[in-house]
Short mmCIF file of C-alpha atoms in Angstrom, two decimals:
data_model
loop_
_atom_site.label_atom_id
_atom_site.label_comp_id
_atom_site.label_asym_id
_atom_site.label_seq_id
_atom_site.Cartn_x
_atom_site.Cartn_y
_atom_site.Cartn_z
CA UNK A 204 37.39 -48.10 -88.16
CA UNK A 205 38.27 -48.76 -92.00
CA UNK A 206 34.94 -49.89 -93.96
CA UNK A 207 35.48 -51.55 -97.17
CA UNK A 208 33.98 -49.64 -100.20
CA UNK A 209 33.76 -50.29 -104.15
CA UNK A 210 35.18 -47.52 -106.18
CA UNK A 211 33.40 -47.00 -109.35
CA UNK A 212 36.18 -45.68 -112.26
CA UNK A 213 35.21 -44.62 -115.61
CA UNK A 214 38.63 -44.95 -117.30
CA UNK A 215 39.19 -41.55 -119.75
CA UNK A 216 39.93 -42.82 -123.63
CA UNK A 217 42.95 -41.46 -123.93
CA UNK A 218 44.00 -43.15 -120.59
CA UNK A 219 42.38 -46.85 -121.64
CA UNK A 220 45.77 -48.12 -123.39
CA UNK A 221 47.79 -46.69 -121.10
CA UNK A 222 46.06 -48.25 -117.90
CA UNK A 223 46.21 -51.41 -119.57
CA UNK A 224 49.41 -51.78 -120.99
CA UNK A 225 51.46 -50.41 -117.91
CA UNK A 226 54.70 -51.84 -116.60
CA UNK A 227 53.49 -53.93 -113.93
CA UNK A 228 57.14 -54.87 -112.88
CA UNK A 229 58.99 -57.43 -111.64
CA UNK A 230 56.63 -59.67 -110.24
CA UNK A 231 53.87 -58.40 -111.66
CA UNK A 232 53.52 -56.42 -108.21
CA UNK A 233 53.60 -52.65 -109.15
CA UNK A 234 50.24 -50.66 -108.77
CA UNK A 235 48.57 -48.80 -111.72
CA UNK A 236 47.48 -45.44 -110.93
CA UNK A 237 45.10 -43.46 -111.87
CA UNK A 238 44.54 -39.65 -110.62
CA UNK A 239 41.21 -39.28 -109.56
CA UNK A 240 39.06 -36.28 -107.31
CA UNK A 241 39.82 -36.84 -103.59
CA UNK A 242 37.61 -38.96 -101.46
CA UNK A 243 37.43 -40.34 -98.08
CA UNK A 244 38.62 -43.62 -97.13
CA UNK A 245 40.98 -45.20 -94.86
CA UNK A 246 44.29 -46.66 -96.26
CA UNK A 247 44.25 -49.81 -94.57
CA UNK A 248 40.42 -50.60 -95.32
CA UNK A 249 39.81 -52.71 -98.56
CA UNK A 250 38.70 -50.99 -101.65
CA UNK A 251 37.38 -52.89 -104.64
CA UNK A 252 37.61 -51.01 -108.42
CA UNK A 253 34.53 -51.50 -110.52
CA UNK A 254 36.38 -50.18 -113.88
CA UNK A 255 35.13 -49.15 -117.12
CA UNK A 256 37.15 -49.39 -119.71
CA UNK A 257 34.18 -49.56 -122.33
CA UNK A 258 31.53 -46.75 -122.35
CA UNK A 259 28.49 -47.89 -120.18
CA UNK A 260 30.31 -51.12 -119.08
CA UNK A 261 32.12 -52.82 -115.95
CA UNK A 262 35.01 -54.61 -117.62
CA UNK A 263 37.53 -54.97 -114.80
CA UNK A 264 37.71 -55.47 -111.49
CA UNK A 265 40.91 -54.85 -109.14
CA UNK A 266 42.20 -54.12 -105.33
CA UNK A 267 42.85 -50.87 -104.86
CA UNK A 268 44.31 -48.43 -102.13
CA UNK A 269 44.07 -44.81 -101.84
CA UNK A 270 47.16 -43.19 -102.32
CA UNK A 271 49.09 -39.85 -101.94
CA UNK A 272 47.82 -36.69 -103.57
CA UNK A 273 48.45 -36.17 -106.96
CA UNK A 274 47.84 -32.45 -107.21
CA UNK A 275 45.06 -29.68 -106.07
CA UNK A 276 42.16 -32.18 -105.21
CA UNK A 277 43.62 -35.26 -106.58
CA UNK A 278 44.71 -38.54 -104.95
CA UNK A 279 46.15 -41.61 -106.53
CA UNK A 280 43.84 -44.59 -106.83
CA UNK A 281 46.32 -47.82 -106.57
CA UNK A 282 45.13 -50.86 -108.08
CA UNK A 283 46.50 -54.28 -108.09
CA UNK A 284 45.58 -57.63 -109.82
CA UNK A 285 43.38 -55.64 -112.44
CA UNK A 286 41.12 -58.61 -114.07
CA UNK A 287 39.21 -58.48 -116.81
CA UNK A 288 35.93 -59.82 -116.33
CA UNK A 289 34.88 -62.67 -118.67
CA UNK A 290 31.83 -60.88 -120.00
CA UNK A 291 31.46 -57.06 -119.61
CA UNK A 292 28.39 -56.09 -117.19
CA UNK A 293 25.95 -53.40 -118.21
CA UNK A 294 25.43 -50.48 -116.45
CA UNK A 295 22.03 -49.92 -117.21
CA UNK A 296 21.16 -53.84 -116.45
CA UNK A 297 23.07 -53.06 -112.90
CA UNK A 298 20.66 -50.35 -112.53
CA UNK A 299 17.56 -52.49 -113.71
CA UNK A 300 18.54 -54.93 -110.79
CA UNK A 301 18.40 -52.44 -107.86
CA UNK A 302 15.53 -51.37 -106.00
CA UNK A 303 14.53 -47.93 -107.04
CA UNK A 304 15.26 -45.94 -104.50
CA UNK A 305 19.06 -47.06 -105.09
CA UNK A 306 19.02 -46.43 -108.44
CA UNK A 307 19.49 -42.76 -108.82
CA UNK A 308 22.57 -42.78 -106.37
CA UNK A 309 23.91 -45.25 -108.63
CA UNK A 310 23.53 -43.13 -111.57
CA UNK A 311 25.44 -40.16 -110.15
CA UNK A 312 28.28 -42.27 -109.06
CA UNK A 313 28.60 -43.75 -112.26
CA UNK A 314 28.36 -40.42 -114.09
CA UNK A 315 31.23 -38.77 -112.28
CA UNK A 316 32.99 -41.69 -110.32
CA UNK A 317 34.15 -42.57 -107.07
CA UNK A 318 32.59 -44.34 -103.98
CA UNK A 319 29.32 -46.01 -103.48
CA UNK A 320 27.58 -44.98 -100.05
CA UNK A 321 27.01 -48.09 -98.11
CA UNK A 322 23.21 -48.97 -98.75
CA UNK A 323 23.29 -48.40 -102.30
CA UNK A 324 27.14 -50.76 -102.12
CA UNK A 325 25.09 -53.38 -100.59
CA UNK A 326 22.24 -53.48 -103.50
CA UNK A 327 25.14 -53.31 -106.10
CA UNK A 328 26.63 -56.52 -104.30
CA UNK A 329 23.64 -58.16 -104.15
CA UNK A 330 23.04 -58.07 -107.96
CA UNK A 331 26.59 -58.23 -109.31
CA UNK A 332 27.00 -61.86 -107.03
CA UNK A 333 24.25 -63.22 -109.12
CA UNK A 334 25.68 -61.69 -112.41
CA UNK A 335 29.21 -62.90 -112.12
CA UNK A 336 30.68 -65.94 -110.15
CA UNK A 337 34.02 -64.24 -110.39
CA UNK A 338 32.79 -61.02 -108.72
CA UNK A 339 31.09 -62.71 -106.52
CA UNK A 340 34.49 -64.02 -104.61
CA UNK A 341 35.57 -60.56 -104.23
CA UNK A 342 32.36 -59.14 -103.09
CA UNK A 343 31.32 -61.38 -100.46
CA UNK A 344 33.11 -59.26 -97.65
CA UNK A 345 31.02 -56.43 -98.77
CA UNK A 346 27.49 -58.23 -98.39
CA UNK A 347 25.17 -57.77 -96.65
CA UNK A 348 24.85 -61.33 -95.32
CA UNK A 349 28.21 -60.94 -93.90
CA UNK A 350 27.69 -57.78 -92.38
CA UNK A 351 24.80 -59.49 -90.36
CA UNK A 352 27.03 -61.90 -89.49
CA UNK A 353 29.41 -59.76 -87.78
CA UNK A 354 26.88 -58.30 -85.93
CA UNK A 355 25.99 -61.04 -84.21
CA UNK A 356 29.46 -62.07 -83.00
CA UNK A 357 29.33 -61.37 -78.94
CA UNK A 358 31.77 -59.31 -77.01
CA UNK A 359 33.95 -62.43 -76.18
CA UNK A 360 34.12 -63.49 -79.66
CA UNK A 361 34.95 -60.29 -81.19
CA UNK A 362 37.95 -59.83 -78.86
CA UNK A 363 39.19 -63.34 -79.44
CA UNK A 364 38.57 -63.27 -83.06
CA UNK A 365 40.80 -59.63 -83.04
CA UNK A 366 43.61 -61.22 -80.90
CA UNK A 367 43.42 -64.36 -83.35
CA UNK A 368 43.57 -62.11 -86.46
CA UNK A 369 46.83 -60.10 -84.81
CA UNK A 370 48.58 -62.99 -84.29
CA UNK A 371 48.24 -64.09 -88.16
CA UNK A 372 49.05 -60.39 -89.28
CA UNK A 373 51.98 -60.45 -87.28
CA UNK A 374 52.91 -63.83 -88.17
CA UNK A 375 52.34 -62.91 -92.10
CA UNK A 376 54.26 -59.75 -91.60
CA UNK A 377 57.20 -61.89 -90.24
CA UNK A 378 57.48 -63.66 -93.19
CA UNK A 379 57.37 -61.36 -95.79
CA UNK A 380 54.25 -62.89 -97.45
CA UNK A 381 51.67 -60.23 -97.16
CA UNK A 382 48.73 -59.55 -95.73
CA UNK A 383 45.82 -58.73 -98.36
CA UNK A 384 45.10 -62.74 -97.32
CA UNK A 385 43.57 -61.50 -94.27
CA UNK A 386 41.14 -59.63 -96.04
CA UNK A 387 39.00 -62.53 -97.32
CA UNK A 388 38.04 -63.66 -94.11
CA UNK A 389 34.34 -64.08 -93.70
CA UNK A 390 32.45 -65.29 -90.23
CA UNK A 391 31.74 -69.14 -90.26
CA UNK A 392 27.77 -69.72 -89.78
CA UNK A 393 28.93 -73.23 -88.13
CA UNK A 394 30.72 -73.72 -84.85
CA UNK A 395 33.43 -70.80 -84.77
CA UNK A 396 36.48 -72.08 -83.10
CA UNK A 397 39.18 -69.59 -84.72
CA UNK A 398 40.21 -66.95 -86.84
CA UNK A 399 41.55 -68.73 -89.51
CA UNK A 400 38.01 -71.10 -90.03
CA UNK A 401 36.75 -67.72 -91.76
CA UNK A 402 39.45 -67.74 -94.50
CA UNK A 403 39.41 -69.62 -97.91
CA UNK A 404 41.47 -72.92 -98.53
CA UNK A 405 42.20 -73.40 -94.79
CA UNK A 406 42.43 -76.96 -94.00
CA UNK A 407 40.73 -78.95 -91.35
CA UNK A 408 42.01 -80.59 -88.10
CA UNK A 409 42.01 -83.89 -90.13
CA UNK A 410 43.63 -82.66 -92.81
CA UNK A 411 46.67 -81.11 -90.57
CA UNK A 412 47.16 -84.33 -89.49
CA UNK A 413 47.72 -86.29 -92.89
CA UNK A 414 50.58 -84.00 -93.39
CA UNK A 415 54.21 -85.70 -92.75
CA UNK A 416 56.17 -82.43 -93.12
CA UNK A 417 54.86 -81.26 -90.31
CA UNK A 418 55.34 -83.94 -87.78
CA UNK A 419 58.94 -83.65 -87.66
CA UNK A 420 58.90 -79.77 -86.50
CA UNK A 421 59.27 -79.26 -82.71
CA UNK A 422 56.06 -78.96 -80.85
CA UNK A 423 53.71 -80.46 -82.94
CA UNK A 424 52.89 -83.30 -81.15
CA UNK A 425 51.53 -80.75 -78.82
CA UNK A 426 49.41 -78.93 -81.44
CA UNK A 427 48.02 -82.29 -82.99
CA UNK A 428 46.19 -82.73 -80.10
CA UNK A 429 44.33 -79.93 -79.43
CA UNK A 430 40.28 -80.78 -80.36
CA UNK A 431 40.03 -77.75 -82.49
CA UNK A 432 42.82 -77.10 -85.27
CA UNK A 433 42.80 -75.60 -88.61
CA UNK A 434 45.70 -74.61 -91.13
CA UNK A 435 46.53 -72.65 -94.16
CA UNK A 436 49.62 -72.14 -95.91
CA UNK A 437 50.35 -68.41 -97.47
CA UNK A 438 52.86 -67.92 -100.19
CA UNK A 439 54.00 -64.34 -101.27
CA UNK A 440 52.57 -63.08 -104.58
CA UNK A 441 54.51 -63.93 -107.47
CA UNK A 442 57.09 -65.86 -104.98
CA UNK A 443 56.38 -69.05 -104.32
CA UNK A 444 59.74 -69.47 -101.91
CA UNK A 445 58.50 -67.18 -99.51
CA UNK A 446 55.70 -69.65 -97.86
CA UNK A 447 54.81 -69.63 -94.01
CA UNK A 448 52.27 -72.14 -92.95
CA UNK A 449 49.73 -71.02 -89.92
CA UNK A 450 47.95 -73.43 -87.49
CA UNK A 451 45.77 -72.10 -85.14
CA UNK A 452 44.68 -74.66 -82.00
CA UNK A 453 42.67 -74.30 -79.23
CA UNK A 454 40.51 -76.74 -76.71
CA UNK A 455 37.19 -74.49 -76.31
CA UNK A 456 34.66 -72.61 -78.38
CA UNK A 457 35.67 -68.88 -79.48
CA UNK A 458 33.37 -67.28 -76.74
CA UNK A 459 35.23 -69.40 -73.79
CA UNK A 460 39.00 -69.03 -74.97
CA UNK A 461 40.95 -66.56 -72.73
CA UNK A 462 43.04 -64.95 -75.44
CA UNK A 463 45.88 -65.71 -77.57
CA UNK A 464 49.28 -66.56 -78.88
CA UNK A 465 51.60 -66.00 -81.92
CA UNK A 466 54.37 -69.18 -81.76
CA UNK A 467 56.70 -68.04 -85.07
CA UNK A 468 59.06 -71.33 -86.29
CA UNK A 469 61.66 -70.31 -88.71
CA UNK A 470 62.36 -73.46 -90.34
CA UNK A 471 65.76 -72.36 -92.02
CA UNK A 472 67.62 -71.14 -88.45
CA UNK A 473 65.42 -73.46 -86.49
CA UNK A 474 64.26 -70.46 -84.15
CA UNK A 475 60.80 -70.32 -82.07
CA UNK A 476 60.17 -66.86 -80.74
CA UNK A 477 56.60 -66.90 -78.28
CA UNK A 478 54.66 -63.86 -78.40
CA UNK A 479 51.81 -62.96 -75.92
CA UNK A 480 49.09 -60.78 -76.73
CA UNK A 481 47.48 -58.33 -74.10
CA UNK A 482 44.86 -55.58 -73.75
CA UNK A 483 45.85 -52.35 -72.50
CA UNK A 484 42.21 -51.27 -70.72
CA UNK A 485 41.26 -47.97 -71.38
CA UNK A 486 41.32 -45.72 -68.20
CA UNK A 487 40.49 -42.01 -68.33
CA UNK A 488 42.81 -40.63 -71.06
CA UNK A 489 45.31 -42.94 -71.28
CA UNK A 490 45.36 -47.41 -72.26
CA UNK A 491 46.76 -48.97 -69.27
CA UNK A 492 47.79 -52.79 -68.27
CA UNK A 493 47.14 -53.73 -63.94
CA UNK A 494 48.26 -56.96 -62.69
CA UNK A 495 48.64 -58.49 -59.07
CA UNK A 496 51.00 -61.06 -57.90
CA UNK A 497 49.31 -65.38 -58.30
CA UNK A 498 46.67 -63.38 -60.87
CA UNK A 499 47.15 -65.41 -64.27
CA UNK A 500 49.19 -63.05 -66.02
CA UNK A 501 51.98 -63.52 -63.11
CA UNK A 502 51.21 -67.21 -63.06
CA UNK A 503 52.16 -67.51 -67.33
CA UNK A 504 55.08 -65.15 -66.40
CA UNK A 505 56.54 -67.94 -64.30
CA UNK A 506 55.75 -70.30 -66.51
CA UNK A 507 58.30 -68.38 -69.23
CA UNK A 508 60.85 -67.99 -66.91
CA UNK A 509 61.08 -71.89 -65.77
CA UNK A 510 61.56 -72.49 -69.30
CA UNK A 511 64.09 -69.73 -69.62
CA UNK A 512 66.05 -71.72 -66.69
CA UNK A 513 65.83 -75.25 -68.44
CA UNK A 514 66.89 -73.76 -71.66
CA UNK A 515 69.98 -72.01 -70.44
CA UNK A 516 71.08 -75.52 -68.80
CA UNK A 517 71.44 -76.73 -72.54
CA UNK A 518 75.24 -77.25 -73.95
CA UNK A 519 75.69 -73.53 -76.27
CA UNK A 520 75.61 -73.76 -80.24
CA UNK A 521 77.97 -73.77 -82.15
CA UNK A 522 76.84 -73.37 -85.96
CA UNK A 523 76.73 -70.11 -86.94
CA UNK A 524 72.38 -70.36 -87.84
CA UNK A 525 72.48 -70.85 -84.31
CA UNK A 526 73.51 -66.93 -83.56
CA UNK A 527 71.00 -64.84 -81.63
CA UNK A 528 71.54 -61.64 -80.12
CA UNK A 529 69.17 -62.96 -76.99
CA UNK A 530 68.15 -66.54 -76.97
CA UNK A 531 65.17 -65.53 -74.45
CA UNK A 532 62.05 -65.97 -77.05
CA UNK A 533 59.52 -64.97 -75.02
CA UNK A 534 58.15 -61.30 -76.06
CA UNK A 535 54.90 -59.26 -74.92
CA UNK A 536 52.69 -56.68 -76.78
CA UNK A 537 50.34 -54.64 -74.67
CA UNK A 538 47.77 -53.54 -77.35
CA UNK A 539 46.06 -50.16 -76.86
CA UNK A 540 43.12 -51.12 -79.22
CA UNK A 541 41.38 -54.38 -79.76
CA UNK A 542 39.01 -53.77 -82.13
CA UNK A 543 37.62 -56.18 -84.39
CA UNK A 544 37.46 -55.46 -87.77
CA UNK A 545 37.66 -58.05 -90.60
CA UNK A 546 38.22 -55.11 -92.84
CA UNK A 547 41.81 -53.74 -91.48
CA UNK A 548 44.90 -55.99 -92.16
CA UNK A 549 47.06 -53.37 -90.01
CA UNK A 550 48.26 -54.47 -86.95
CA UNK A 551 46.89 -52.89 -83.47
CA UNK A 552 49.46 -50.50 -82.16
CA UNK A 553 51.25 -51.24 -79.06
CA UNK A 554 54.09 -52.07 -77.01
CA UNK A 555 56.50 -54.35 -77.46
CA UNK A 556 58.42 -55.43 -74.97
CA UNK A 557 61.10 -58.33 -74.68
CA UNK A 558 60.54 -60.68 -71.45
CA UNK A 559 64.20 -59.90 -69.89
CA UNK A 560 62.96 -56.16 -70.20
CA UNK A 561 59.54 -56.41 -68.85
CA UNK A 562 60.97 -58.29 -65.77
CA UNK A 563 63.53 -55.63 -64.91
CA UNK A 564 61.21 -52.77 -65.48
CA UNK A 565 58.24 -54.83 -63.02
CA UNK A 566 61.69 -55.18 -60.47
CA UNK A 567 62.79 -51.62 -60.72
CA UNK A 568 59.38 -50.22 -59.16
CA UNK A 569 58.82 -47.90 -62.72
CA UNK A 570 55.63 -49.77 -63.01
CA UNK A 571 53.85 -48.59 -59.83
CA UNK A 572 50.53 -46.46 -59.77
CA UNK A 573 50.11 -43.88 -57.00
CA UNK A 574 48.21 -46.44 -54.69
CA UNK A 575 50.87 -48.81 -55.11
CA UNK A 576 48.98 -51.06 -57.65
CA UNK A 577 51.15 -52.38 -60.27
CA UNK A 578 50.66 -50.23 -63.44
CA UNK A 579 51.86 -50.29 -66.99
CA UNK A 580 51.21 -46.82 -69.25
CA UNK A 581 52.66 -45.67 -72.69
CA UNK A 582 53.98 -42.66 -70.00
CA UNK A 583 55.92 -44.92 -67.51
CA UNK A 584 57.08 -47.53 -69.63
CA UNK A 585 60.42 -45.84 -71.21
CA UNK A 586 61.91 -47.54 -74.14
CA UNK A 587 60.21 -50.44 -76.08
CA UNK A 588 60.40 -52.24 -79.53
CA UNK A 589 58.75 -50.03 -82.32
CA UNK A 590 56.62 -52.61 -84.63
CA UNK A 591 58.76 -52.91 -87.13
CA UNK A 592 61.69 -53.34 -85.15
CA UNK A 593 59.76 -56.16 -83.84
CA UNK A 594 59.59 -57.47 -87.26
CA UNK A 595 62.78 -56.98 -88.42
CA UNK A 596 64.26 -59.02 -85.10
CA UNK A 597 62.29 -62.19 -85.45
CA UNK A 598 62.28 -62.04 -89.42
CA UNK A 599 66.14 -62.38 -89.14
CA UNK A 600 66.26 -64.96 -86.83
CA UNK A 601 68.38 -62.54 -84.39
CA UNK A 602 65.81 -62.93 -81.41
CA UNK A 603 64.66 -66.52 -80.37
CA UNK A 604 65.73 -70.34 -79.09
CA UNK A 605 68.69 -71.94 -80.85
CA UNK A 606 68.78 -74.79 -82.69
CA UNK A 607 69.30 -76.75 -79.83
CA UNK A 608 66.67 -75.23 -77.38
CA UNK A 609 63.92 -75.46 -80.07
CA UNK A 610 63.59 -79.40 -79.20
CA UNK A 611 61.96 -77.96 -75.97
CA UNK A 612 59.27 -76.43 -76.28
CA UNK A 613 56.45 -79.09 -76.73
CA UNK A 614 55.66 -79.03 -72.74
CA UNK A 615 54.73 -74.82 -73.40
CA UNK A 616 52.51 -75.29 -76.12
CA UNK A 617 50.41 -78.12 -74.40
CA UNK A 618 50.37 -75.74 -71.62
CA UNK A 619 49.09 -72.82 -73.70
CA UNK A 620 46.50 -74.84 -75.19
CA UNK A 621 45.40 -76.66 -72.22
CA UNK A 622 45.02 -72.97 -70.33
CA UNK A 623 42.19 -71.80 -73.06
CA UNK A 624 44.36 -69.98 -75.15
CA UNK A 625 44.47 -70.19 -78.99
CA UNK A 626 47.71 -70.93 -80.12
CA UNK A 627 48.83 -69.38 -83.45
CA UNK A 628 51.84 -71.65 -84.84
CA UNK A 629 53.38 -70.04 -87.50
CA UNK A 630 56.34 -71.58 -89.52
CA UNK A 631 58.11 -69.94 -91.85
CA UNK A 632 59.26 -72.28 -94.57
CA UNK A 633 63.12 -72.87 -96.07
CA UNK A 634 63.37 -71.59 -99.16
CA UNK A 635 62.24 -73.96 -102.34
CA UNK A 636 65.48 -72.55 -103.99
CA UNK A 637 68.57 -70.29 -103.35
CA UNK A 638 70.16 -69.36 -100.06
CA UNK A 639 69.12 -69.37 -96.29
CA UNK A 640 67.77 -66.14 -95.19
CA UNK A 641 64.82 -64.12 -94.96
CA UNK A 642 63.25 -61.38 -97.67
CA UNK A 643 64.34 -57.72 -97.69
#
């Protein structure tokens, strides 16, 4: 499991004006890179840069991601939105703040460079979050006080909370928008009712409501009622017409829900595609899904497919936005690995699987164990949707409800809710300017 680290980098002279001058790009959105010795750290963990600029100071701070090698014991240290800090901070008076038995660690990282261990990253939190407000923001899912609040999160929770967060990564994915967003998350010390209560700037159940925009989308009604709602709205850096705004809703308290599910709007083709999340149990050497006929996985299958009949009663459409290669929207990922982990903004991997599929592989008798028992494996399963694929599908609108069919689906969501589920309604907004379509 990716751990997120700070990255101390003492910036050569000869490489200080060309680090700071670089082409960022269009956008602003290209990396600067800097080779530096090779160190351990996972990709998809976050990785704050402490850089130096200034002999003896900290005058920057900046994301960064551990890239490809870059020769014989090199790697390339990727760093985005590279700030400059208001006021430089002192090595030394970084030092003078630590206990002492941190404090020579902390000199041999800043002599050469590179990662702090964990204990003496959680001292150098501590004292740069009193030293700099700005910091501070960025460092507060390194501290300690977070860390203990992780901890404490129970079984239930954690497996709710990592359902919750796939949902949002998918749903952030599908829009083009991003995901560094989901990295800020921090565990609420009230109540905790969702994942999206942990991030910055989301709204409040009141709040939601006030908003007229969203009344008029299909299904709201349904998600207005639910006791327990919060939203944010995500833009993609630099690109303000590439916004998706994500409700989650649910009727219990994080410990009593019974799992969760992505609902993904696209407001320009007026497309719902409904995406349920399971756990593939771990079983000897291999992740594995068992169900049984009236258990509730068989009882929300039937609940898809009477939809599926009502929808295919409704007259055809006829305007071209309307065009989907299947209008069934109902899809299924069987995650191998539900894992928690506030620091990751990958998604789990998995198999997808489109409804119409799943039913004719549970019909064909593929999906049989050697008692009988009904068995789903990565081995027995055959073909599926890659992740990716996945994306690509709902992001174009070519998977999903037509126009007209997306007028029914207020009934399902109630139904979700009302079952202990958190619903994750994502809509993907119509472009501010320019054409109808999704970003490449």
């Amino acid at each position: 499991m990716g751990i997120a680290s700070i990255y101390i980098l003492n910036v050569r002279p000869d490489r200080r004006s060309t680090l700071l001058n670089a082409d960022r790009g269009y956008f602003g959105r290209s990396p600067v890179t800097e080779a530096v010795p090779a160190f351990a750290h996972s990709r998809k963990a976050p990785l704050i840069v402490l850089a130096s600029f200034e002999d003896g100071l900290i005058t920057h701070v900046g994301e960064g991601r551990k890239g490809a090698s870059a020769g014989t014991g090199l790697v390339r240290l990727n760093m985005n939105s590279l700030e400059e800090l208001g006021r430089p901070i002192s090595f030394e008076l970084i030092i003078a703040s630590i206990e002492p038995k941190f404090r020579g660690p902390l000199r041999k990282t800043i002599a050469v460079g590179g990662l702090l261990s964990p204990k003496t990253q959680s001292a150098v939190v501590a004292a740069l979050s009193e030293m700099d407000e700005r910091l501070r923001a960025k460092l507060v899912r390194l501290s300690e006080t977070r860390r203990a609040l992780i901890a404490e999160l129970g079984i239930r929770e954690r497996e709710n909370l990592a359902l919750q967060k796939e949902a949002l990564t998918a749903a952030l994915e599908i829009a083009g928008v991003g995901t560094a967003d989901v990295l800020e998350w921090t565990p609420e010390t009230d109540e905790r009712t969702s994942f999206l209560d942990g991030l910055s700037g989301a709204r409040v159940r009141e709040d939601v409501m006030l908003h007229a925009d969203m009344m008029s989308l299909p299904g709201f009604a349904a998600i207005q009622d639910a006791p327990h709602i919060a939203a944010r709205t995500f833009a993609a850096e630099g690109n303000p017409d590439v916004r998706v705004t994500v409700i989650m809703a649910n009727r219990l308290p994080l410990e009593e829900q019974t799992g969760s599910d992505l609902i993904y709007f696209n407001e320009a083709f007026r497309s719902f595609v409904f995406v349920q999340y399971k756990a593939l149990e771990k079983i000897r050497d291999q992740p594995e899904f068992r169900w049984a006929d009236k258990d509730q996985f068989s009882i929300e299958i039937e609940r898809m497919d009477g939809l599926i009949e009502k929808l295919d009663k409704l007259e055809p459409d006829l305007d071209p936005n309307g065009f989907r290669l299947t209008s069934n929207p109902f899809l299924l990922k069987f995650c191998s690995r539900v894992v928690f982990n506030p620091d990751d903004r990958g998604l789990f991997p998995g198999i997808y699987l489109p409804l119409g599929l799943w039913k004719m592989l549970a019909s064909s008798g593929r999906l049989k164990g050697s008692k009988g028992g009904n068995l789903l494996t990565y081995a027995n399963v055959g073909r599926r949707l890659s992740g990716p694929e996945f994306v690509s599908l709902v992001a174009g609108s070519w998977v999903g409800t037509t126009i007209s069919q997306s007028k029914s689906l207020e009934k399902l969501i109630r139904d979700v809710i009302e079952g202990g589920r958190t619903v994750t309604f994502a809509v993907k907004h119509r472009p501010l300017h320019g054409k109808v379509g999704f970003v490449e």
